[in-house]
């Protein structure tokens, strides 16, 4: 049903009707005799001319585009989207420019089904475009995409003869320059974002300098690989680097685990030592102050102070003695009175 409706639409289209009209007119001219009605031939030719003029007098501009109109090759202006009319029979020439559509160019690879002739490289140029020399004199295969828009239709059509091919040459030149300023490790691993940013800036600067009427939106790197003969060796180097990074990370993990613990123990011992130091200093200062106070009182009354100190000392010492033996100073001897056998089992 869909194919049938499409065929009916194609039969009802103005182009099909015009072709049928022209075909029937030519058949009428061929079938007429040389001596036939001359006015009929003129009328038929005029009718055909009117049909061709009417068919070529209108055009439609898509919603994402504008139309650039030229009259006898002279630029007239831009026409917005919609249905418009122009002078027929090639007097006005209309060129549709997709100003709101994001276009792209691919380097080193091709997307199937692309309609833009400049979007994908020619098959013989794909390998050549990707081969680049880095700053450390190594080789790399770089594939990338440039996404852009047409910002100025006049410059895009008339300032540069082939803007698509020119943009392709500019993009390749800039990418080779940027890649040539970096090492192969930077190009393949950590330097991708810097390469994209720097390439975008330089491409836009050249596009503005050449008045190409193009605004570059994005430069995106796709696949970056070393050449095939050194692919295996390069993979081994990458594996060794990854193993090195793994060991470094494990060592840092152990370091972060042990060092803070040791730091904490060190700080704890330092604080304990400071506390013990302050304790000893305070105790010593307290003993000194106590001794000085006793010395001042002793100087005031030596006998009284001496007796008080003696009594206080005895009061502190005597409770700790289990057995107490008091001997009179006037006693002549202690052996007859002291039961040594009974006291041998006791400890003072």
C-alpha positions as a Markdown table, in Angstrom:
| # | Residue | x | y | z |
|---|---|---|---|---|
| 1 | Unk | 0.0 | 0.0 | 0.0 |
| 2 | Unk | 2.8 | 2.4 | 0.8 |
| 3 | Unk | 4.5 | 1.8 | -2.6 |
| 4 | Unk | 1.2 | 2.3 | -4.3 |
| 5 | Unk | 0.5 | 5.6 | -2.6 |
| 6 | Unk | 4.1 | 6.7 | -3.4 |
| 7 | Unk | 3.6 | 5.9 | -7.1 |
| 8 | Unk | 0.3 | 7.8 | -7.1 |
| 9 | Unk | 1.9 | 10.8 | -5.5 |
| 10 | Unk | 4.7 | 10.7 | -8.1 |
| 11 | Unk | 2.2 | 10.7 | -10.9 |
| 12 | Unk | 0.3 | 13.7 | -9.4 |
| 13 | Unk | 3.5 | 15.7 | -8.7 |
| 14 | Unk | 4.0 | 18.9 | -10.8 |
| 15 | Unk | 7.2 | 17.6 | -12.2 |
| 16 | Unk | 5.5 | 14.5 | -13.6 |
| 17 | Unk | 2.7 | 16.5 | -15.0 |
| 18 | Unk | 5.1 | 18.8 | -16.7 |
| 19 | Unk | 7.1 | 15.9 | -18.2 |
| 20 | Unk | 3.9 | 14.4 | -19.6 |
| 21 | Unk | 2.9 | 17.8 | -21.0 |
| 22 | Unk | 6.3 | 18.2 | -22.7 |
| 23 | Unk | 6.2 | 14.7 | -24.0 |
| 24 | Unk | 2.7 | 15.0 | -25.5 |
| 25 | Unk | 3.7 | 18.4 | -27.1 |
| 26 | Unk | 6.8 | 16.9 | -28.7 |
| 27 | Unk | 4.7 | 13.9 | -30.0 |
| 28 | Unk | 2.2 | 16.4 | -31.4 |
| 29 | Unk | 5.0 | 18.3 | -33.2 |
| 30 | Unk | 6.4 | 15.1 | -34.6 |
| 31 | Unk | 3.1 | 13.9 | -35.9 |
| 32 | Unk | 2.2 | 17.2 | -37.6 |
| 33 | Unk | 3.0 | 17.4 | -41.3 |
| 34 | Unk | 5.5 | 20.0 | -42.7 |
| 35 | Unk | 2.7 | 21.8 | -44.4 |
| 36 | Unk | 0.3 | 21.7 | -41.5 |
| 37 | Unk | -1.1 | 24.4 | -39.3 |
| 38 | Unk | 1.8 | 26.7 | -38.4 |
| 39 | Unk | -0.3 | 28.6 | -35.8 |
| 40 | Unk | -1.1 | 25.4 | -34.0 |
| 41 | Unk | 2.6 | 24.6 | -33.7 |
| 42 | Unk | 3.3 | 28.1 | -32.3 |
| 43 | Unk | 0.5 | 27.8 | -29.8 |
| 44 | Unk | 1.8 | 24.4 | -28.7 |
| 45 | Unk | 5.3 | 25.8 | -28.3 |
| 46 | Unk | 4.1 | 28.7 | -26.3 |
| 47 | Unk | 2.1 | 26.4 | -24.1 |
| 48 | Unk | 5.1 | 24.3 | -23.4 |
| 49 | Unk | 7.2 | 27.4 | -22.6 |
| 50 | Unk | 4.5 | 28.6 | -20.2 |
| 51 | Unk | 4.5 | 25.2 | -18.5 |
| 52 | Unk | 8.2 | 25.1 | -18.1 |
| 53 | Unk | 8.2 | 28.7 | -16.8 |
| 54 | Unk | 5.5 | 28.0 | -14.3 |
| 55 | Unk | 7.2 | 24.9 | -13.0 |
| 56 | Unk | 10.5 | 26.7 | -12.5 |
| 57 | Unk | 8.9 | 29.8 | -10.9 |
| 58 | Unk | 8.4 | 28.4 | -7.4 |
| 59 | Unk | 10.6 | 26.7 | -4.9 |
| 60 | Unk | 10.4 | 25.5 | -1.3 |
| 61 | Unk | 13.0 | 26.2 | 1.4 |
| 62 | Unk | 13.2 | 23.6 | 4.3 |
| 63 | Unk | 12.8 | 24.7 | 7.9 |
| 64 | Unk | 16.5 | 24.2 | 8.7 |
| 65 | Unk | 17.8 | 26.1 | 5.7 |
| 66 | Unk | 17.8 | 29.4 | 3.9 |
| 67 | Unk | 17.9 | 30.1 | 0.1 |
| 68 | Unk | 20.5 | 32.3 | -1.6 |
| 69 | Unk | 19.0 | 33.9 | -4.7 |
| 70 | Unk | 21.1 | 35.0 | -7.7 |
| 71 | Unk | 19.8 | 36.9 | -10.7 |
| 72 | Unk | 22.0 | 36.5 | -13.8 |
| 73 | Unk | 24.7 | 35.4 | -11.4 |
| 74 | Unk | 24.4 | 38.5 | -9.1 |
| 75 | Unk | 23.7 | 38.0 | -5.4 |
| 76 | Unk | 20.2 | 39.3 | -4.5 |
| 77 | Unk | 19.8 | 38.1 | -0.9 |
| 78 | Unk | 18.7 | 35.3 | 1.4 |
| 79 | Unk | 15.2 | 33.9 | 1.6 |
| 80 | Unk | 13.8 | 32.3 | 4.8 |
| 81 | Unk | 12.1 | 28.9 | 4.9 |
| 82 | Unk | 8.8 | 28.4 | 3.2 |
| 83 | Unk | 7.2 | 28.5 | -0.3 |
| 84 | Unk | 8.6 | 31.3 | -2.6 |
| 85 | Unk | 8.6 | 32.4 | -6.2 |
| 86 | Unk | 11.4 | 33.5 | -8.5 |
| 87 | Unk | 11.9 | 34.5 | -12.1 |
| 88 | Unk | 11.8 | 31.3 | -14.2 |
| 89 | Unk | 13.9 | 29.9 | -17.1 |
| 90 | Unk | 17.2 | 30.3 | -15.2 |
| 91 | Unk | 17.0 | 34.0 | -14.7 |
| 92 | Unk | 17.0 | 33.5 | -10.9 |
| 93 | Unk | 19.1 | 30.7 | -9.5 |
| 94 | Unk | 18.3 | 29.5 | -5.9 |
| 95 | Unk | 20.9 | 27.6 | -3.8 |
| 96 | Unk | 19.6 | 25.9 | -0.6 |
| 97 | Unk | 22.0 | 26.3 | 2.4 |
| 98 | Unk | 21.4 | 24.3 | 5.6 |
| 99 | Unk | 22.3 | 26.9 | 8.2 |
| 100 | Unk | 20.6 | 25.2 | 11.1 |
| 101 | Unk | 21.8 | 21.7 | 10.5 |
| 102 | Unk | 25.0 | 20.4 | 12.2 |
| 103 | Unk | 27.3 | 19.0 | 9.5 |
| 104 | Unk | 30.4 | 17.0 | 10.1 |
| 105 | Unk | 33.6 | 15.7 | 8.4 |
| 106 | Unk | 35.2 | 12.4 | 9.2 |
| 107 | Unk | 38.9 | 11.8 | 9.0 |
| 108 | Unk | 40.4 | 8.3 | 8.7 |
| 109 | Unk | 37.0 | 6.5 | 8.6 |
| 110 | Unk | 33.7 | 6.7 | 6.8 |
| 111 | Unk | 30.1 | 6.4 | 7.9 |
| 112 | Unk | 27.9 | 4.3 | 5.6 |
| 113 | Unk | 25.1 | 6.1 | 3.8 |
| 114 | Unk | 26.6 | 9.6 | 4.0 |
| 115 | Unk | 25.2 | 12.0 | 1.4 |
| 116 | Unk | 27.7 | 14.8 | 1.8 |
| 117 | Unk | 30.6 | 14.3 | -0.6 |
| 118 | Unk | 33.0 | 16.0 | 1.8 |
| 119 | Unk | 31.9 | 14.2 | 4.9 |
| 120 | Unk | 34.0 | 11.1 | 4.4 |
| 121 | Unk | 37.5 | 10.8 | 2.9 |
| 122 | Unk | 38.1 | 9.1 | -0.3 |
| 123 | Unk | 39.1 | 5.4 | 0.2 |
| 124 | Unk | 42.7 | 6.1 | -0.9 |
| 125 | Unk | 43.0 | 9.0 | 1.5 |
| 126 | Unk | 41.8 | 7.3 | 4.7 |
| 127 | Unk | 45.1 | 5.7 | 5.7 |
| 128 | Unk | 47.1 | 8.8 | 4.7 |
| 129 | Unk | 44.9 | 11.1 | 6.9 |
| 130 | Unk | 45.4 | 9.0 | 10.0 |
| 131 | Unk | 49.2 | 8.7 | 9.8 |
| 132 | Unk | 50.9 | 11.3 | 11.9 |
| 133 | Unk | 54.2 | 11.9 | 13.5 |
| 134 | Unk | 54.3 | 13.0 | 17.2 |
| 135 | Unk | 56.7 | 15.4 | 18.9 |
| 136 | Unk | 59.0 | 12.5 | 20.1 |
| 137 | Unk | 59.3 | 11.2 | 16.5 |
| 138 | Unk | 56.9 | 8.3 | 17.0 |
| 139 | Unk | 54.0 | 7.5 | 14.7 |
| 140 | Unk | 50.3 | 7.4 | 15.6 |
| 141 | Unk | 47.1 | 6.6 | 13.7 |
| 142 | Unk | 44.6 | 9.3 | 14.6 |
| 143 | Unk | 40.9 | 9.3 | 13.6 |
| 144 | Unk | 38.7 | 12.3 | 14.4 |
| 145 | Unk | 35.5 | 14.2 | 13.6 |
| 146 | Unk | 34.9 | 17.9 | 13.0 |
| 147 | Unk | 31.3 | 19.1 | 13.6 |
| 148 | Unk | 30.4 | 22.5 | 12.1 |
| 149 | Unk | 27.6 | 24.8 | 11.0 |
| 150 | Unk | 27.3 | 27.2 | 8.1 |
| 151 | Unk | 27.1 | 30.6 | 9.8 |
| 152 | Unk | 27.3 | 32.9 | 6.8 |
| 153 | Unk | 25.8 | 31.5 | 3.5 |
| 154 | Unk | 27.3 | 34.3 | 1.4 |
| 155 | Unk | 30.9 | 33.6 | 2.5 |
| 156 | Unk | 30.3 | 29.9 | 2.3 |
| 157 | Unk | 29.1 | 30.1 | -1.3 |
| 158 | Unk | 31.2 | 32.9 | -2.8 |
| 159 | Unk | 34.3 | 33.6 | -0.7 |
| 160 | Unk | 35.8 | 30.2 | -1.0 |
| 161 | Unk | 35.6 | 28.1 | -4.2 |
| 162 | Unk | 35.2 | 24.7 | -2.4 |
| 163 | Unk | 34.5 | 25.3 | 1.3 |
| 164 | Unk | 34.1 | 21.6 | 2.2 |
| 165 | Unk | 37.4 | 20.6 | 0.7 |
| 166 | Unk | 39.1 | 23.7 | 2.2 |
| 167 | Unk | 37.8 | 22.9 | 5.6 |
| 168 | Unk | 39.0 | 19.3 | 5.2 |
| 169 | Unk | 42.5 | 20.6 | 4.4 |
| 170 | Unk | 42.5 | 23.1 | 7.3 |
| 171 | Unk | 41.4 | 20.4 | 9.8 |
| 172 | Unk | 44.0 | 18.0 | 8.7 |
| 173 | Unk | 46.8 | 20.6 | 8.8 |
| 174 | Unk | 45.8 | 21.8 | 12.3 |
| 175 | Unk | 45.5 | 18.3 | 13.7 |
| 176 | Unk | 49.0 | 17.4 | 12.4 |
| 177 | Unk | 50.4 | 20.5 | 14.0 |
| 178 | Unk | 48.8 | 19.9 | 17.3 |
| 179 | Unk | 49.7 | 16.2 | 17.4 |
| 180 | Unk | 53.3 | 17.1 | 16.4 |
| 181 | Unk | 53.7 | 19.2 | 19.5 |
| 182 | Unk | 53.0 | 16.2 | 21.9 |
| 183 | Unk | 54.5 | 12.9 | 22.7 |
| 184 | Unk | 52.9 | 9.7 | 21.6 |
| 185 | Unk | 51.9 | 8.9 | 25.2 |
| 186 | Unk | 50.1 | 12.2 | 25.5 |
| 187 | Unk | 48.3 | 11.7 | 22.2 |
| 188 | Unk | 47.1 | 8.2 | 23.1 |
| 189 | Unk | 46.4 | 8.6 | 26.8 |
| 190 | Unk | 46.2 | 11.9 | 28.8 |
| 191 | Unk | 46.4 | 14.6 | 26.1 |
| 192 | Unk | 43.1 | 13.9 | 24.2 |
| 193 | Unk | 41.1 | 16.7 | 25.7 |
| 194 | Unk | 43.9 | 19.2 | 25.3 |
| 195 | Unk | 44.3 | 18.2 | 21.7 |
| 196 | Unk | 40.6 | 18.6 | 21.0 |
| 197 | Unk | 40.4 | 22.0 | 22.6 |
| 198 | Unk | 43.5 | 23.4 | 20.9 |
| 199 | Unk | 42.5 | 22.0 | 17.5 |
| 200 | Unk | 39.0 | 23.6 | 17.8 |
| 201 | Unk | 40.5 | 27.0 | 18.6 |
| 202 | Unk | 43.0 | 26.9 | 15.7 |
| 203 | Unk | 40.5 | 25.6 | 13.2 |
| 204 | Unk | 38.0 | 28.3 | 14.0 |
| 205 | Unk | 40.7 | 30.9 | 13.8 |
| 206 | Unk | 41.7 | 29.8 | 10.3 |
| 207 | Unk | 38.0 | 29.5 | 9.2 |
| 208 | Unk | 37.5 | 33.1 | 10.3 |
| 209 | Unk | 40.7 | 34.2 | 8.6 |
| 210 | Unk | 39.7 | 32.7 | 5.3 |
| 211 | Unk | 36.1 | 34.0 | 5.5 |
| 212 | Unk | 34.7 | 30.5 | 5.0 |
| 213 | Unk | 31.4 | 31.3 | 6.6 |
| 214 | Unk | 31.7 | 28.2 | 8.9 |
| 215 | Unk | 31.4 | 27.9 | 12.7 |
| 216 | Unk | 33.2 | 24.9 | 14.1 |
| 217 | Unk | 31.2 | 23.4 | 17.1 |
| 218 | Unk | 33.4 | 20.5 | 18.2 |
| 219 | Unk | 36.5 | 18.5 | 17.4 |
| 220 | Unk | 36.3 | 14.9 | 18.7 |
| 221 | Unk | 39.0 | 12.3 | 18.7 |
| 222 | Unk | 37.9 | 8.8 | 17.9 |
| 223 | Unk | 40.4 | 6.0 | 17.7 |
| 224 | Unk | 44.1 | 6.6 | 18.4 |
| 225 | Unk | 46.4 | 3.7 | 17.9 |
| 226 | Unk | 50.1 | 3.1 | 17.2 |
| 227 | Unk | 51.0 | 1.6 | 13.7 |
| 228 | Unk | 50.2 | -2.0 | 13.2 |
| 229 | Unk | 53.9 | -3.2 | 13.2 |
| 230 | Unk | 54.5 | -1.9 | 16.7 |
| 231 | Unk | 50.9 | -2.5 | 18.1 |
| 232 | Unk | 52.0 | -5.6 | 20.1 |
| 233 | Unk | 55.0 | -3.9 | 21.6 |
| 234 | Unk | 53.0 | -0.8 | 22.5 |
| 235 | Unk | 50.4 | -3.0 | 24.3 |
| 236 | Unk | 53.1 | -4.6 | 26.3 |
| 237 | Unk | 54.4 | -1.1 | 27.3 |
| 238 | Unk | 50.9 | 0.0 | 28.3 |
| 239 | Unk | 50.5 | -3.2 | 30.3 |
| 240 | Unk | 53.8 | -2.5 | 32.1 |
| 241 | Unk | 52.8 | 1.0 | 32.8 |
| 242 | Unk | 49.5 | -0.1 | 34.2 |
| 243 | Unk | 51.3 | -2.6 | 36.4 |
| 244 | Unk | 53.6 | 0.1 | 37.6 |
| 245 | Unk | 50.6 | 2.4 | 38.5 |
| 246 | Unk | 49.0 | -0.5 | 40.3 |
| 247 | Unk | 52.1 | -1.1 | 42.5 |
| 248 | Unk | 52.4 | 2.6 | 43.1 |
| 249 | Unk | 48.8 | 2.8 | 44.2 |
| 250 | Unk | 49.3 | -0.2 | 46.5 |
| 251 | Unk | 52.4 | 1.3 | 48.0 |
| 252 | Unk | 50.5 | 4.6 | 48.6 |
| 253 | Unk | 47.7 | 2.7 | 50.2 |
| 254 | Unk | 50.1 | 1.0 | 52.6 |
| 255 | Unk | 51.8 | 4.3 | 53.2 |
| 256 | Unk | 48.5 | 6.0 | 54.0 |
| 257 | Unk | 47.7 | 3.1 | 56.4 |
| 258 | Unk | 51.0 | 2.9 | 58.4 |
| 259 | Unk | 52.2 | 6.5 | 58.4 |
| 260 | Unk | 49.1 | 8.1 | 60.0 |
| 261 | Unk | 49.1 | 5.4 | 62.7 |
| 262 | Unk | 52.7 | 6.0 | 63.5 |
| 263 | Unk | 52.0 | 9.8 | 63.5 |
| 264 | Unk | 49.2 | 9.2 | 66.0 |
| 265 | Unk | 51.3 | 7.1 | 68.3 |
| 266 | Unk | 54.1 | 9.7 | 68.1 |
| 267 | Unk | 51.7 | 12.5 | 69.0 |
| 268 | Unk | 50.3 | 10.4 | 71.8 |
| 269 | Unk | 53.7 | 9.7 | 73.4 |
| 270 | Unk | 54.7 | 13.3 | 73.0 |
| 271 | Unk | 51.5 | 14.4 | 74.8 |
| 272 | Unk | 52.2 | 11.8 | 77.6 |
| 273 | Unk | 55.7 | 13.0 | 78.0 |
| 274 | Unk | 54.6 | 16.6 | 78.2 |
| 275 | Unk | 52.0 | 15.6 | 80.8 |
| 276 | Unk | 54.6 | 13.7 | 82.8 |
| 277 | Unk | 57.0 | 16.7 | 82.5 |
| 278 | Unk | 54.4 | 19.1 | 83.8 |
| 279 | Unk | 53.4 | 16.8 | 86.6 |
| 280 | Unk | 57.0 | 16.4 | 87.8 |
| 281 | Unk | 57.6 | 20.1 | 87.5 |
| 282 | Unk | 54.4 | 20.9 | 89.5 |
| 283 | Unk | 55.2 | 18.3 | 92.1 |
| 284 | Unk | 58.8 | 19.7 | 92.5 |
| 285 | Unk | 57.5 | 23.3 | 92.7 |
| 286 | Unk | 54.9 | 22.1 | 95.3 |
| 287 | Unk | 57.6 | 20.4 | 97.4 |
| 288 | Unk | 59.8 | 23.5 | 97.2 |
| 289 | Unk | 57.0 | 25.7 | 98.3 |
| 290 | Unk | 56.2 | 23.3 | 101.1 |
| 291 | Unk | 59.8 | 23.1 | 102.2 |
| 292 | Unk | 60.2 | 26.9 | 102.1 |
| 293 | Unk | 57.0 | 27.2 | 104.2 |
| 294 | Unk | 58.4 | 24.7 | 106.7 |
| 295 | Unk | 61.7 | 26.4 | 106.7 |
| 296 | Unk | 60.1 | 29.8 | 107.5 |
| 297 | Unk | 58.1 | 28.2 | 110.4 |
| 298 | Unk | 61.2 | 26.4 | 111.6 |
| 299 | Unk | 63.2 | 29.6 | 111.7 |
| 300 | Unk | 60.5 | 31.2 | 113.9 |
| 301 | Unk | 60.4 | 28.3 | 116.4 |
| 302 | Unk | 62.9 | 25.5 | 115.8 |
| 303 | Unk | 62.0 | 23.3 | 118.8 |
| 304 | Unk | 58.3 | 23.5 | 118.2 |
| 305 | Unk | 58.6 | 22.9 | 114.5 |
| 306 | Unk | 61.1 | 20.0 | 115.0 |
| 307 | Unk | 58.7 | 18.3 | 117.5 |
| 308 | Unk | 55.7 | 18.8 | 115.2 |
| 309 | Unk | 57.6 | 17.4 | 112.2 |
| 310 | Unk | 58.7 | 14.4 | 114.3 |
| 311 | Unk | 55.2 | 13.7 | 115.5 |
| 312 | Unk | 53.8 | 14.0 | 112.1 |
| 313 | Unk | 56.4 | 11.6 | 110.7 |
| 314 | Unk | 55.8 | 9.1 | 113.4 |
| 315 | Unk | 52.1 | 9.4 | 112.9 |
| 316 | Unk | 52.6 | 8.5 | 109.3 |
| 317 | Unk | 55.1 | 5.7 | 109.9 |
| 318 | Unk | 53.8 | 3.9 | 113.0 |
| 319 | Unk | 50.5 | 2.6 | 111.5 |
| 320 | Unk | 52.5 | 0.6 | 109.0 |
| 321 | Unk | 54.4 | -1.3 | 111.7 |
| 322 | Unk | 52.8 | -4.6 | 112.8 |
| 323 | Unk | 54.8 | -5.3 | 116.0 |
| 324 | Unk | 55.9 | -2.4 | 118.2 |
| 325 | Unk | 58.5 | -2.8 | 121.0 |
| 326 | Unk | 59.0 | 0.1 | 123.2 |
| 327 | Unk | 62.2 | -0.1 | 125.3 |
| 328 | Unk | 62.8 | 2.2 | 128.2 |
| 329 | Unk | 66.0 | 4.1 | 128.1 |
| 330 | Unk | 66.8 | 3.3 | 131.7 |
| 331 | Unk | 66.5 | -0.5 | 131.3 |
| 332 | Unk | 69.8 | -2.3 | 131.8 |
| 333 | Unk | 69.3 | -5.0 | 129.3 |
| 334 | Unk | 66.8 | -6.3 | 126.9 |
| 335 | Unk | 67.6 | -10.0 | 126.6 |
| 336 | Unk | 65.9 | -11.2 | 129.8 |
| 337 | Unk | 62.7 | -9.3 | 128.9 |
| 338 | Unk | 62.6 | -10.0 | 125.1 |
| 339 | Unk | 61.1 | -13.3 | 123.9 |
| 340 | Unk | 63.1 | -13.7 | 120.7 |
| 341 | Unk | 61.6 | -17.1 | 119.9 |
| 342 | Unk | 58.1 | -15.6 | 119.9 |
| 343 | Unk | 59.1 | -12.8 | 117.6 |
| 344 | Unk | 61.1 | -14.8 | 115.0 |
| 345 | Unk | 58.0 | -15.6 | 112.9 |
| 346 | Unk | 56.8 | -12.0 | 112.6 |
| 347 | Unk | 57.9 | -9.5 | 110.1 |
| 348 | Unk | 58.0 | -5.8 | 111.0 |
